[in-house]
Structures are given as structure tokens and as C-alpha cells.
Amino acid sequence: MLSGLFSGSGAYGLSMDSLPARTARFASRVATRAPAPATLARAGLGLMILLAGVHKLAAPGAWAVYVTDWLAPWLVVSPVTFMLVNGVLEVGFGAALIADRFTAVSAAVAAVSLTATIGYLGLVALVEGGLFLDVLVRDVGLAALAWAVLVEALQ
């Protein structure tokens, strides 16, 4: 009599299945309804680039702090202007990725740009005693995402 309480459906239709079994069923339902992983990667990368571009346009000074004193003379324009130009480009490339237009070109620009940024941030971290190391770590993952989106777009 008590065995019915601990297996199958209990009172009020509550399932007494194990948590792993319920979790597996839920995960299966989510996975069958979710967009393809490549779509999620492309849209996520596009949204990140778009939002970074919007923020660069809204607050270029907040991004200009990543331009070190020894890099600034190498720029053709001021660090703030450099960020504004980058913001415009990022809004365009991010929007293109979200819309799934010019995906290979946009992903290539993002992948190359993020890879170059990693090189720059790595050099800064070495020369400046770990400065911007947190951003470097994040950008490694973002660059990998951009390269994955590019490879998918080229296939």
C-alpha cells in the first residue's frame, strides 16, 4: 500500500520519479525545442559585439582607458575617436551577425579583431604587471567563439 506513494504518480498526480530522471526529461524537451547551437553562437556573438559598439558610442572614454600611454602615439586619432569609430563598426558587424547577413565576413572581422586584441592585452599584461589580465581572459573565450562562428559560416 505504501509502495504506491514512492513510485510512479502519487497523490494529486505528483510524480515521485528520481530527480535525475526528471532532469533528463526536461533537458531533452529543452534541447529538442532550442535553436541550433551554431545559431545560438552566432546570435550571442552578434549581440555582444552590437552591445559593445553601442556602449563605445555612448561612453567612449570608458573604453579609451584600454589604450596605454605607449600605444596612444601609434594611433592616427585620439583614443576616444578610435573607440567611436570602433563603436560604429561594431554596431554594424554585430547587427549583421544577429540578422545572419554577411556572417562569414562579420565573424572574420570579429575573430581577427579579438585575436589581435588578445595579443595586445597579453603584451600589456607582460609590460604593465598584469594590467587588463581580466579582460584578456574574457577575450580568449570571445575570440574562440568568433572563430567557431566563422568556421560554421564557411562550412
Short mmCIF file of C-alpha atoms in Angstrom, two decimals:
data_model
loop_
_atom_site.label_atom_id
_atom_site.label_comp_id
_atom_site.label_asym_id
_atom_site.label_seq_id
_atom_site.Cartn_x
_atom_site.Cartn_y
_atom_site.Cartn_z
CA MET A 1 0.00 0.00 0.00
CA LEU A 2 2.79 2.47 0.84
CA SER A 3 4.80 1.40 -2.21
CA GLY A 4 2.37 3.36 -4.41
CA LEU A 5 3.38 6.54 -2.63
CA PHE A 6 7.02 6.23 -3.60
CA SER A 7 6.90 5.23 -7.27
CA GLY A 8 5.11 6.44 -10.35
CA SER A 9 2.37 9.01 -9.83
CA GLY A 10 1.47 9.80 -6.28
CA ALA A 11 -1.46 11.67 -4.87
CA TYR A 12 -2.63 14.64 -6.92
CA GLY A 13 -0.68 13.35 -9.94
CA LEU A 14 2.68 14.30 -8.47
CA SER A 15 5.49 12.24 -9.89
CA MET A 16 7.84 10.59 -7.47
CA ASP A 17 10.43 9.85 -10.17
CA SER A 18 14.02 10.49 -9.28
CA LEU A 19 15.42 13.97 -9.75
CA PRO A 20 17.95 12.77 -12.36
CA ALA A 21 15.15 11.20 -14.41
CA ARG A 22 13.03 14.36 -14.28
CA THR A 23 16.06 16.49 -15.11
CA ALA A 24 16.92 14.30 -18.10
CA ARG A 25 13.35 14.51 -19.44
CA PHE A 26 13.32 18.29 -19.01
CA ALA A 27 16.72 18.67 -20.69
CA SER A 28 15.56 16.52 -23.59
CA ARG A 29 12.45 18.67 -24.10
CA VAL A 30 14.51 21.87 -24.00
CA ALA A 31 17.13 20.50 -26.40
CA THR A 32 14.54 19.46 -28.99
CA ARG A 33 12.93 22.91 -28.95
CA ALA A 34 16.07 25.06 -28.77
CA PRO A 35 17.71 26.70 -31.78
CA ALA A 36 20.75 25.01 -33.28
CA PRO A 37 23.98 25.60 -31.32
CA ALA A 38 25.51 27.44 -34.28
CA THR A 39 22.55 29.83 -34.33
CA LEU A 40 22.90 30.48 -30.61
CA ALA A 41 26.65 31.10 -31.01
CA ARG A 42 26.16 33.48 -33.94
CA ALA A 43 23.37 35.43 -32.25
CA GLY A 44 25.25 35.59 -28.94
CA LEU A 45 28.44 36.82 -30.58
CA GLY A 46 26.47 39.34 -32.62
CA LEU A 47 24.63 40.65 -29.58
CA MET A 48 27.87 41.01 -27.60
CA ILE A 49 29.54 42.91 -30.44
CA LEU A 50 26.47 45.10 -31.00
CA LEU A 51 26.19 45.98 -27.31
CA ALA A 52 29.92 46.70 -27.05
CA GLY A 53 29.60 49.01 -30.04
CA VAL A 54 26.61 50.82 -28.58
CA HIS A 55 28.45 51.28 -25.29
CA LYS A 56 31.53 52.60 -27.13
CA LEU A 57 29.32 55.18 -28.83
CA ALA A 58 27.63 56.12 -25.55
CA ALA A 59 30.75 56.16 -23.35
CA PRO A 60 33.91 56.12 -25.48
CA GLY A 61 36.01 57.35 -22.55
CA ALA A 62 35.22 54.21 -20.60
CA TRP A 63 36.81 52.19 -23.39
CA ALA A 64 39.67 54.61 -24.10
CA VAL A 65 41.27 53.57 -20.78
CA TYR A 66 42.37 50.37 -22.53
CA VAL A 67 44.70 52.39 -24.74
CA THR A 68 48.00 52.54 -22.89
CA ASP A 69 50.25 55.60 -22.93
CA TRP A 70 52.77 53.81 -25.14
CA LEU A 71 50.10 52.77 -27.68
CA ALA A 72 48.36 56.15 -27.99
CA PRO A 73 51.10 57.74 -30.16
CA TRP A 74 50.71 54.89 -32.66
CA LEU A 75 47.04 55.68 -33.22
CA VAL A 76 46.21 58.05 -36.07
CA VAL A 77 43.40 59.56 -33.95
CA SER A 78 42.77 60.12 -30.25
CA PRO A 79 41.81 57.10 -28.13
CA VAL A 80 38.24 58.44 -27.76
CA THR A 81 37.87 58.91 -31.53
CA PHE A 82 39.36 55.45 -32.05
CA MET A 83 36.66 53.99 -29.79
CA LEU A 84 33.90 55.94 -31.54
CA VAL A 85 35.00 54.59 -34.92
CA ASN A 86 35.19 51.09 -33.46
CA GLY A 87 31.73 51.54 -31.97
CA VAL A 88 30.20 52.33 -35.34
CA LEU A 89 31.89 49.32 -36.93
CA GLU A 90 30.89 47.01 -34.08
CA VAL A 91 27.25 48.06 -34.29
CA GLY A 92 27.27 47.21 -38.00
CA PHE A 93 29.08 43.89 -37.71
CA GLY A 94 27.07 42.87 -34.63
CA ALA A 95 23.78 43.66 -36.37
CA ALA A 96 24.90 41.69 -39.44
CA LEU A 97 25.65 38.65 -37.28
CA ILE A 98 22.31 38.86 -35.50
CA ALA A 99 20.50 39.19 -38.84
CA ASP A 100 22.60 36.34 -40.30
CA ARG A 101 23.79 38.56 -43.16
CA PHE A 102 27.42 38.70 -44.29
CA THR A 103 28.05 36.23 -41.49
CA ALA A 104 31.43 34.97 -42.68
CA VAL A 105 32.79 38.48 -43.20
CA SER A 106 31.43 39.74 -39.87
CA ALA A 107 32.69 36.70 -37.97
CA ALA A 108 36.09 37.01 -39.66
CA VAL A 109 36.38 40.66 -38.63
CA ALA A 110 35.38 39.74 -35.06
CA ALA A 111 37.77 36.77 -34.92
CA VAL A 112 40.76 38.70 -36.26
CA SER A 113 39.98 41.76 -34.15
CA LEU A 114 39.57 39.76 -30.94
CA THR A 115 42.72 37.77 -31.68
CA ALA A 116 44.67 40.99 -32.21
CA THR A 117 43.17 42.35 -29.00
CA ILE A 118 44.38 39.24 -27.17
CA GLY A 119 47.88 39.86 -28.49
CA TYR A 120 47.75 43.49 -27.38
CA LEU A 121 46.31 42.67 -23.95
CA GLY A 122 48.88 39.93 -23.48
CA LEU A 123 51.67 42.40 -24.22
CA VAL A 124 50.13 44.94 -21.84
CA ALA A 125 49.82 42.28 -19.13
CA LEU A 126 53.51 41.43 -19.51
CA VAL A 127 54.78 45.00 -19.70
CA GLU A 128 52.40 46.55 -17.15
CA GLY A 129 52.45 43.86 -14.47
CA GLY A 130 49.18 42.10 -15.20
CA LEU A 131 47.14 45.14 -16.24
CA PHE A 132 43.93 44.18 -18.08
CA LEU A 133 44.52 40.47 -17.41
CA ASP A 134 40.83 40.02 -16.54
CA VAL A 135 39.80 41.39 -19.93
CA LEU A 136 42.40 39.20 -21.64
CA VAL A 137 40.93 36.07 -20.07
CA ARG A 138 37.42 37.03 -21.22
CA ASP A 139 38.56 37.90 -24.72
CA VAL A 140 40.19 34.49 -25.19
CA GLY A 141 36.74 32.92 -24.88
CA LEU A 142 35.13 35.53 -27.13
CA ALA A 143 37.80 35.02 -29.79
CA ALA A 144 37.23 31.27 -29.68
CA LEU A 145 33.50 31.89 -30.11
CA ALA A 146 34.15 34.20 -33.06
CA TRP A 147 36.43 31.63 -34.73
CA ALA A 148 33.78 28.93 -34.20
CA VAL A 149 31.10 31.13 -35.79
CA LEU A 150 33.46 31.85 -38.70
CA VAL A 151 34.20 28.17 -39.28
CA GLU A 152 30.49 27.37 -39.19
CA ALA A 153 29.73 30.17 -41.66
CA LEU A 154 32.42 28.95 -44.05
CA GLN A 155 31.09 25.40 -43.99
#
